[in-house]
Every structure is written in C-alpha cells, then in structure tokens.
PDB file of N, CA and C in Angstrom:
ATOM      1  N   MET A   1      37.564 -28.384  43.817  1.00 54.00           N
ATOM      2  CA  MET A   1      36.677 -27.847  44.153  1.00 54.00           C
ATOM      3  C   MET A   1      35.270 -28.028  44.487  1.00 54.00           C
ATOM      4  N   SER A   2      35.152 -27.585  46.043  1.00 71.00           N
ATOM      5  CA  SER A   2      34.043 -28.464  46.880  1.00 71.00           C
ATOM      6  C   SER A   2      32.706 -27.381  46.573  1.00 71.00           C
ATOM      7  N   SER A   3      31.962 -28.044  47.199  1.00 92.00           N
ATOM      8  CA  SER A   3      30.625 -26.981  47.766  1.00 92.00           C
ATOM      9  C   SER A   3      29.569 -27.855  48.701  1.00 92.00           C
ATOM     10  N   SER A   4      28.344 -26.677  49.320  1.00 93.00           N
ATOM     11  CA  SER A   4      27.955 -27.478  49.917  1.00 93.00           C
ATOM     12  C   SER A   4      26.713 -28.110  49.164  1.00 93.00           C
ATOM     13  N   ALA A   5      26.433 -27.539  48.104  1.00 92.00           N
ATOM     14  CA  ALA A   5      25.648 -28.343  47.279  1.00 92.00           C
ATOM     15  C   ALA A   5      26.431 -29.370  46.633  1.00 92.00           C
ATOM     16  N   ILE A   6      27.194 -29.412  46.145  1.00 92.00           N
ATOM     17  CA  ILE A   6      28.038 -30.743  45.569  1.00 92.00           C
ATOM     18  C   ILE A   6      27.478 -31.925  46.988  1.00 92.00           C
ATOM     19  N   THR A   7      28.046 -31.274  48.207  1.00 94.00           N
ATOM     20  CA  THR A   7      28.497 -32.069  49.193  1.00 94.00           C
ATOM     21  C   THR A   7      26.805 -32.876  49.367  1.00 94.00           C
ATOM     22  N   THR A   8      26.180 -32.444  49.578  1.00 94.00           N
ATOM     23  CA  THR A   8      24.880 -32.568  49.681  1.00 94.00           C
ATOM     24  C   THR A   8      24.498 -33.736  48.813  1.00 94.00           C
ATOM     25  N   VAL A   9      24.499 -33.259  47.854  1.00 93.00           N
ATOM     26  CA  VAL A   9      23.971 -33.771  46.517  1.00 93.00           C
ATOM     27  C   VAL A   9      24.702 -35.374  46.232  1.00 93.00           C
ATOM     28  N   VAL A  10      26.395 -35.374  46.771  1.00 93.00           N
ATOM     29  CA  VAL A  10      26.621 -36.977  47.311  1.00 93.00           C
ATOM     30  C   VAL A  10      26.297 -37.382  48.108  1.00 93.00           C
ATOM     31  N   THR A  11      25.489 -36.832  49.413  1.00 95.00           N
ATOM     32  CA  THR A  11      25.257 -37.434  50.765  1.00 95.00           C
ATOM     33  C   THR A  11      24.089 -38.141  49.989  1.00 95.00           C
ATOM     34  N   MET A  12      23.409 -37.313  49.659  1.00 95.00           N
ATOM     35  CA  MET A  12      21.622 -38.187  48.714  1.00 95.00           C
ATOM     36  C   MET A  12      21.928 -39.466  48.185  1.00 95.00           C
ATOM     37  N   MET A  13      22.874 -38.816  47.594  1.00 95.00           N
ATOM     38  CA  MET A  13      23.276 -40.433  46.586  1.00 95.00           C
ATOM     39  C   MET A  13      23.571 -41.778  47.364  1.00 95.00           C
ATOM     40  N   GLU A  14      24.414 -41.333  48.374  1.00 96.00           N
ATOM     41  CA  GLU A  14      24.952 -42.148  48.881  1.00 96.00           C
ATOM     42  C   GLU A  14      23.988 -43.251  49.764  1.00 96.00           C
ATOM     43  N   PHE A  15      23.118 -42.759  50.031  1.00 96.00           N
ATOM     44  CA  PHE A  15      21.623 -44.029  50.509  1.00 96.00           C
ATOM     45  C   PHE A  15      20.823 -44.236  49.427  1.00 96.00           C
ATOM     46  N   LEU A  16      21.148 -44.084  47.966  1.00 97.00           N
ATOM     47  CA  LEU A  16      20.371 -44.440  47.569  1.00 97.00           C
ATOM     48  C   LEU A  16      20.723 -45.894  46.251  1.00 97.00           C
ATOM     49  N   PRO A  17      20.520 -46.984  46.594  1.00 97.00           N
ATOM     50  CA  PRO A  17      20.950 -48.312  45.664  1.00 97.00           C
ATOM     51  C   PRO A  17      21.776 -47.776  44.705  1.00 97.00           C
ATOM     52  N   ALA A  18      22.569 -48.395  44.726  1.00 96.00           N
ATOM     53  CA  ALA A  18      23.896 -48.426  43.430  1.00 96.00           C
ATOM     54  C   ALA A  18      22.988 -48.544  41.754  1.00 96.00           C
ATOM     55  N   ALA A  19      22.344 -49.287  41.584  1.00 97.00           N
ATOM     56  CA  ALA A  19      21.475 -49.157  40.398  1.00 97.00           C
ATOM     57  C   ALA A  19      20.849 -47.547  40.507  1.00 97.00           C
ATOM     58  N   LEU A  20      20.315 -47.103  41.292  1.00 97.00           N
ATOM     59  CA  LEU A  20      19.683 -45.300  41.006  1.00 97.00           C
ATOM     60  C   LEU A  20      20.642 -44.610  41.280  1.00 97.00           C
ATOM     61  N   GLN A  21      22.051 -45.125  41.795  1.00 97.00           N
ATOM     62  CA  GLN A  21      22.978 -44.373  41.926  1.00 97.00           C
ATOM     63  C   GLN A  21      23.415 -44.150  40.858  1.00 97.00           C
ATOM     64  N   GLU A  22      23.454 -44.738  39.373  1.00 97.00           N
ATOM     65  CA  GLU A  22      24.129 -45.171  38.501  1.00 97.00           C
ATOM     66  C   GLU A  22      23.382 -44.284  37.459  1.00 97.00           C
ATOM     67  N   GLN A  23      22.025 -44.392  37.467  1.00 97.00           N
ATOM     68  CA  GLN A  23      20.528 -43.942  37.096  1.00 97.00           C
ATOM     69  C   GLN A  23      21.502 -42.249  37.017  1.00 97.00           C
ATOM     70  N   VAL A  24      21.135 -41.583  38.304  1.00 96.00           N
ATOM     71  CA  VAL A  24      21.455 -40.192  39.013  1.00 96.00           C
ATOM     72  C   VAL A  24      22.485 -40.333  38.221  1.00 96.00           C
ATOM     73  N   ALA A  25      23.379 -40.574  37.987  1.00 96.00           N
ATOM     74  CA  ALA A  25      24.868 -40.023  37.983  1.00 96.00           C
ATOM     75  C   ALA A  25      24.816 -40.074  36.211  1.00 96.00           C
ATOM     76  N   GLU A  26      24.182 -40.898  35.480  1.00 97.00           N
ATOM     77  CA  GLU A  26      23.658 -40.825  33.888  1.00 97.00           C
ATOM     78  C   GLU A  26      22.960 -39.668  33.638  1.00 97.00           C
ATOM     79  N   HIS A  27      21.893 -39.446  34.894  1.00 97.00           N
ATOM     80  CA  HIS A  27      21.136 -38.314  34.085  1.00 97.00           C
ATOM     81  C   HIS A  27      21.859 -36.482  34.274  1.00 97.00           C
ATOM     82  N   LEU A  28      22.600 -36.875  35.707  1.00 96.00           N
ATOM     83  CA  LEU A  28      23.501 -35.974  35.927  1.00 96.00           C
ATOM     84  C   LEU A  28      24.421 -35.607  34.739  1.00 96.00           C
ATOM     85  N   ARG A  29      25.506 -36.213  34.202  1.00 97.00           N
ATOM     86  CA  ARG A  29      26.281 -36.426  33.157  1.00 97.00           C
ATOM     87  C   ARG A  29      25.425 -35.706  31.751  1.00 97.00           C
ATOM     88  N   ASP A  30      24.450 -35.920  31.296  1.00 98.00           N
ATOM     89  CA  ASP A  30      23.159 -35.351  30.372  1.00 98.00           C
ATOM     90  C   ASP A  30      23.266 -34.180  31.235  1.00 98.00           C
ATOM     91  N   TYR A  31      22.363 -33.428  32.004  1.00 97.00           N
ATOM     92  CA  TYR A  31      21.942 -32.380  31.801  1.00 97.00           C
ATOM     93  C   TYR A  31      23.346 -31.583  32.322  1.00 97.00           C
ATOM     94  N   ILE A  32      24.224 -31.758  32.619  1.00 97.00           N
ATOM     95  CA  ILE A  32      25.928 -31.064  32.409  1.00 97.00           C
ATOM     96  C   ILE A  32      26.320 -31.568  31.296  1.00 97.00           C
ATOM     97  N   ALA A  33      26.324 -32.053  30.358  1.00 98.00           N
ATOM     98  CA  ALA A  33      26.448 -31.969  29.003  1.00 98.00           C
ATOM     99  C   ALA A  33      25.011 -30.369  28.103  1.00 98.00           C
ATOM    100  N   ASP A  34      24.275 -30.763  28.571  1.00 98.00           N
ATOM    101  CA  ASP A  34      23.526 -30.227  28.280  1.00 98.00           C
ATOM    102  C   ASP A  34      23.777 -28.513  28.460  1.00 98.00           C
ATOM    103  N   LEU A  35      23.766 -27.860  29.416  1.00 97.00           N
ATOM    104  CA  LEU A  35      24.436 -27.308  30.177  1.00 97.00           C
ATOM    105  C   LEU A  35      25.460 -26.728  29.528  1.00 97.00           C
ATOM    106  N   GLN A  36      26.648 -27.012  29.459  1.00 98.00           N
ATOM    107  CA  GLN A  36      27.687 -27.003  28.775  1.00 98.00           C
ATOM    108  C   GLN A  36      27.280 -26.047  27.628  1.00 98.00           C
ATOM    109  N   ASP A  37      26.749 -27.232  26.375  1.00 97.00           N
ATOM    110  CA  ASP A  37      26.165 -26.700  25.151  1.00 97.00           C
ATOM    111  C   ASP A  37      25.655 -25.214  25.352  1.00 97.00           C
ATOM    112  N   GLU A  38      24.654 -25.173  25.777  1.00 97.00           N
ATOM    113  CA  GLU A  38      24.545 -23.563  26.590  1.00 97.00           C
ATOM    114  C   GLU A  38      24.935 -22.533  26.225  1.00 97.00           C
ATOM    115  N   GLN A  39      26.041 -23.065  26.881  1.00 96.00           N
ATOM    116  CA  GLN A  39      27.680 -21.860  27.656  1.00 96.00           C
ATOM    117  C   GLN A  39      28.203 -21.495  26.267  1.00 96.00           C
ATOM    118  N   ARG A  40      28.202 -22.593  25.500  1.00 95.00           N
ATOM    119  CA  ARG A  40      29.256 -22.629  24.023  1.00 95.00           C
ATOM    120  C   ARG A  40      28.298 -22.082  23.348  1.00 95.00           C
ATOM    121  N   TRP A  41      26.618 -22.125  23.501  1.00 93.00           N
ATOM    122  CA  TRP A  41      26.208 -21.812  22.634  1.00 93.00           C
ATOM    123  C   TRP A  41      25.993 -20.170  22.740  1.00 93.00           C
ATOM    124  N   GLU A  42      25.742 -19.556  24.071  1.00 92.00           N
ATOM    125  CA  GLU A  42      25.882 -17.971  24.378  1.00 92.00           C
ATOM    126  C   GLU A  42      27.362 -17.455  23.797  1.00 92.00           C
ATOM    127  N   ALA A  43      28.213 -18.266  24.922  1.00 92.00           N
ATOM    128  CA  ALA A  43      29.738 -17.842  24.515  1.00 92.00           C
ATOM    129  C   ALA A  43      29.810 -16.992  22.742  1.00 92.00           C
ATOM    130  N   SER A  44      29.020 -18.232  22.003  1.00 90.00           N
ATOM    131  CA  SER A  44      29.433 -17.915  20.262  1.00 90.00           C
ATOM    132  C   SER A  44      28.988 -16.502  19.954  1.00 90.00           C
ATOM    133  N   PHE A  45      27.188 -16.728  21.066  1.00 85.00           N
ATOM    134  CA  PHE A  45      26.782 -15.698  20.658  1.00 85.00           C
ATOM    135  C   PHE A  45      27.123 -14.460  20.509  1.00 85.00           C
ATOM    136  N   GLN A  46      27.600 -14.560  21.973  1.00 87.00           N
ATOM    137  CA  GLN A  46      28.289 -12.909  22.261  1.00 87.00           C
ATOM    138  C   GLN A  46      29.477 -12.393  21.788  1.00 87.00           C
ATOM    139  N   ASN A  47      30.258 -13.758  20.828  1.00 86.00           N
ATOM    140  CA  ASN A  47      31.359 -13.259  20.604  1.00 86.00           C
ATOM    141  C   ASN A  47      31.010 -12.980  18.761  1.00 86.00           C
ATOM    142  N   SER A  48      29.865 -12.941  18.469  1.00 89.00           N
ATOM    143  CA  SER A  48      29.602 -13.302  16.876  1.00 89.00           C
ATOM    144  C   SER A  48      28.571 -11.328  17.231  1.00 89.00           C
ATOM    145  N   GLN A  49      27.879 -11.476  18.175  1.00 87.00           N
ATOM    146  CA  GLN A  49      26.873  -9.988  18.240  1.00 87.00           C
ATOM    147  C   GLN A  49      27.146  -8.411  17.327  1.00 87.00           C
ATOM    148  N   HIS A  50      28.241  -8.790  17.351  1.00 88.00           N
ATOM    149  CA  HIS A  50      29.027  -7.385  16.478  1.00 88.00           C
ATOM    150  C   HIS A  50      29.141  -7.807  14.926  1.00 88.00           C
ATOM    151  N   SER A  51      29.076  -8.601  14.459  1.00 90.00           N
ATOM    152  CA  SER A  51      28.689  -9.384  12.749  1.00 90.00           C
ATOM    153  C   SER A  51      27.422  -9.221  12.878  1.00 90.00           C
ATOM    154  N   LEU A  52      26.403  -9.381  13.147  1.00 87.00           N
ATOM    155  CA  LEU A  52      24.928 -10.043  13.347  1.00 87.00           C
ATOM    156  C   LEU A  52      24.796  -8.838  13.133  1.00 87.00           C
ATOM    157  N   ILE A  53      25.251  -7.683  14.125  1.00 91.00           N
ATOM    158  CA  ILE A  53      24.576  -6.198  14.184  1.00 91.00           C
ATOM    159  C   ILE A  53      25.021  -5.554  12.450  1.00 91.00           C
ATOM    160  N   ALA A  54      26.266  -5.852  12.162  1.00 93.00           N
ATOM    161  CA  ALA A  54      26.601  -4.792  11.640  1.00 93.00           C
ATOM    162  C   ALA A  54      26.242  -5.426  10.258  1.00 93.00           C
ATOM    163  N   ALA A  55      25.720  -6.700  10.103  1.00 93.00           N
ATOM    164  CA  ALA A  55      25.214  -6.859   8.692  1.00 93.00           C
ATOM    165  C   ALA A  55      24.028  -6.970   8.808  1.00 93.00           C
ATOM    166  N   ALA A  56      23.722  -6.642   9.754  1.00 93.00           N
ATOM    167  CA  ALA A  56      21.839  -6.363  10.113  1.00 93.00           C
ATOM    168  C   ALA A  56      21.889  -4.605   9.276  1.00 93.00           C
ATOM    169  N   ARG A  57      22.862  -4.230   9.794  1.00 95.00           N
ATOM    170  CA  ARG A  57      22.765  -2.150   9.587  1.00 95.00           C
ATOM    171  C   ARG A  57      22.827  -2.172   7.571  1.00 95.00           C
ATOM    172  N   LYS A  58      23.971  -3.361   7.579  1.00 95.00           N
ATOM    173  CA  LYS A  58      24.304  -2.917   6.041  1.00 95.00           C
ATOM    174  C   LYS A  58      23.130  -4.016   5.005  1.00 95.00           C
ATOM    175  N   ALA A  59      22.095  -4.601   6.123  1.00 93.00           N
ATOM    176  CA  ALA A  59      20.701  -5.232   4.806  1.00 93.00           C
ATOM    177  C   ALA A  59      20.276  -4.238   5.159  1.00 93.00           C
ATOM    178  N   LYS A  60      19.790  -3.646   6.008  1.00 94.00           N
ATOM    179  CA  LYS A  60      18.684  -2.127   6.417  1.00 94.00           C
ATOM    180  C   LYS A  60      19.612  -1.576   5.194  1.00 94.00           C
ATOM    181  N   GLN A  61      20.514  -0.958   4.893  1.00 94.00           N
ATOM    182  CA  GLN A  61      21.345   0.126   4.474  1.00 94.00           C
ATOM    183  C   GLN A  61      20.656  -0.174   2.846  1.00 94.00           C
ATOM    184  N   GLU A  62      21.057  -1.547   2.086  1.00 93.00           N
ATOM    185  CA  GLU A  62      20.934  -1.835   1.215  1.00 93.00           C
ATOM    186  C   GLU A  62      18.930  -2.103   1.167  1.00 93.00           C
ATOM    187  N   ILE A  63      17.724  -2.139   1.441  1.00 93.00           N
ATOM    188  CA  ILE A  63      17.096  -2.641   1.722  1.00 93.00           C
ATOM    189  C   ILE A  63      16.605  -0.531   1.282  1.00 93.00           C
ATOM    190  N   ALA A  64      17.247   0.404   2.405  1.00 93.00           N
ATOM    191  CA  ALA A  64      16.511   1.603   1.931  1.00 93.00           C
ATOM    192  C   ALA A  64      17.217   2.277   0.505  1.00 93.00           C
ATOM    193  N   ASP A  65      18.026   1.416   0.138  1.00 94.00           N
ATOM    194  CA  ASP A  65      18.531   2.210  -1.176  1.00 94.00           C
ATOM    195  C   ASP A  65      18.473   1.778  -2.544  1.00 94.00           C
ATOM    196  N   GLY A  66      17.534   0.306  -2.278  1.00 92.00           N
ATOM    197  CA  GLY A  66      16.822  -0.349  -3.356  1.00 92.00           C
ATOM    198  C   GLY A  66      17.462  -1.302  -4.027  1.00 92.00           C
ATOM    199  N   HIS A  67      18.255  -1.725  -3.156  1.00 92.00           N
ATOM    200  CA  HIS A  67      19.509  -2.566  -3.649  1.00 92.00           C
ATOM    201  C   HIS A  67      18.857  -3.876  -3.275  1.00 92.00           C
ATOM    202  N   ALA A  68      18.035  -4.555  -2.432  1.00 88.00           N
ATOM    203  CA  ALA A  68      17.793  -5.955  -2.170  1.00 88.00           C
ATOM    204  C   ALA A  68      15.987  -5.713  -3.268  1.00 88.00           C
ATOM    205  N   THR A  69      15.889  -7.397  -3.079  1.00 86.00           N
ATOM    206  CA  THR A  69      14.988  -7.988  -3.639  1.00 86.00           C
ATOM    207  C   THR A  69      14.476  -8.891  -2.523  1.00 86.00           C
ATOM    208  N   PRO A  70      12.964  -9.153  -2.811  1.00 86.00           N
ATOM    209  CA  PRO A  70      12.272  -9.900  -1.973  1.00 86.00           C
ATOM    210  C   PRO A  70      12.541 -11.463  -1.607  1.00 86.00           C
ATOM    211  N   LEU A  71      12.887 -12.382  -1.026  1.00 86.00           N
ATOM    212  CA  LEU A  71      13.251 -13.123  -1.063  1.00 86.00           C
ATOM    213  C   LEU A  71      11.826 -14.301  -1.991  1.00 86.00           C
ATOM    214  N   ASP A  72      12.574 -15.147  -2.753  1.00 87.00           N
ATOM    215  CA  ASP A  72      11.558 -16.199  -3.102  1.00 87.00           C
ATOM    216  C   ASP A  72      11.834 -17.605  -3.181  1.00 87.00           C
ATOM    217  N   TYR A  73      10.858 -17.448  -2.216  1.00 89.00           N
ATOM    218  CA  TYR A  73      10.939 -19.186  -1.890  1.00 89.00           C
ATOM    219  C   TYR A  73      11.126 -20.275  -2.550  1.00 89.00           C
ATOM    220  N   GLU A  74      10.749 -19.566  -3.664  1.00 89.00           N
ATOM    221  CA  GLU A  74      10.311 -21.254  -4.946  1.00 89.00           C
ATOM    222  C   GLU A  74      11.851 -21.077  -5.330  1.00 89.00           C
ATOM    223  N   GLN A  75      12.817 -20.900  -4.709  1.00 84.00           N
ATOM    224  CA  GLN A  75      14.218 -20.643  -5.562  1.00 84.00           C
ATOM    225  C   GLN A  75      15.094 -21.665  -4.524  1.00 84.00           C
ATOM    226  N   LEU A  76      14.614 -21.501  -3.241  1.00 82.00           N
ATOM    227  CA  LEU A  76      15.506 -22.691  -2.594  1.00 82.00           C
ATOM    228  C   LEU A  76      15.515 -23.575  -2.631  1.00 82.00           C
TER     229      LEU A  76
END
C-alpha cells in the first residue's frame, strides 16, 4: 500500500547522504515501534474497560456497605 505521504518521505530521503538516510530510517523504526506500543495499549484498555468499570462499581459498593478499610501504606 502506498500513499502520497510515503512517496514524499521516500523522495525526501533519497536526496540525503546514505549515513543520514540510515539515521532517519532508525528514527522512523523507533517512532513506528512507539506508535505500535501505543495502539496495543489503547486496544488493551478498550478490551478491559468493562472489567475496570465492574471493579470500580464493586469497590464503591463495598465502601458504601462498610466492608472496605483504608489502605495502610506501611504494610506495602
């Protein structure tokens, strides 16, 4: 799959010296890896959102029912 944005970037890189092309390619690899990590995090969060909401509701109910105790940070 090709787009005009990709074509533009490739054309720009072709005019750079080989060493700079390699630096740009490494930067793009790192940047794309970061974007992929972010996408995985977003997907994971979206997939777990119902569980998080259920856990929060349960915690609120336990607090309201007097079944919860304050967290003792010294015991961590």
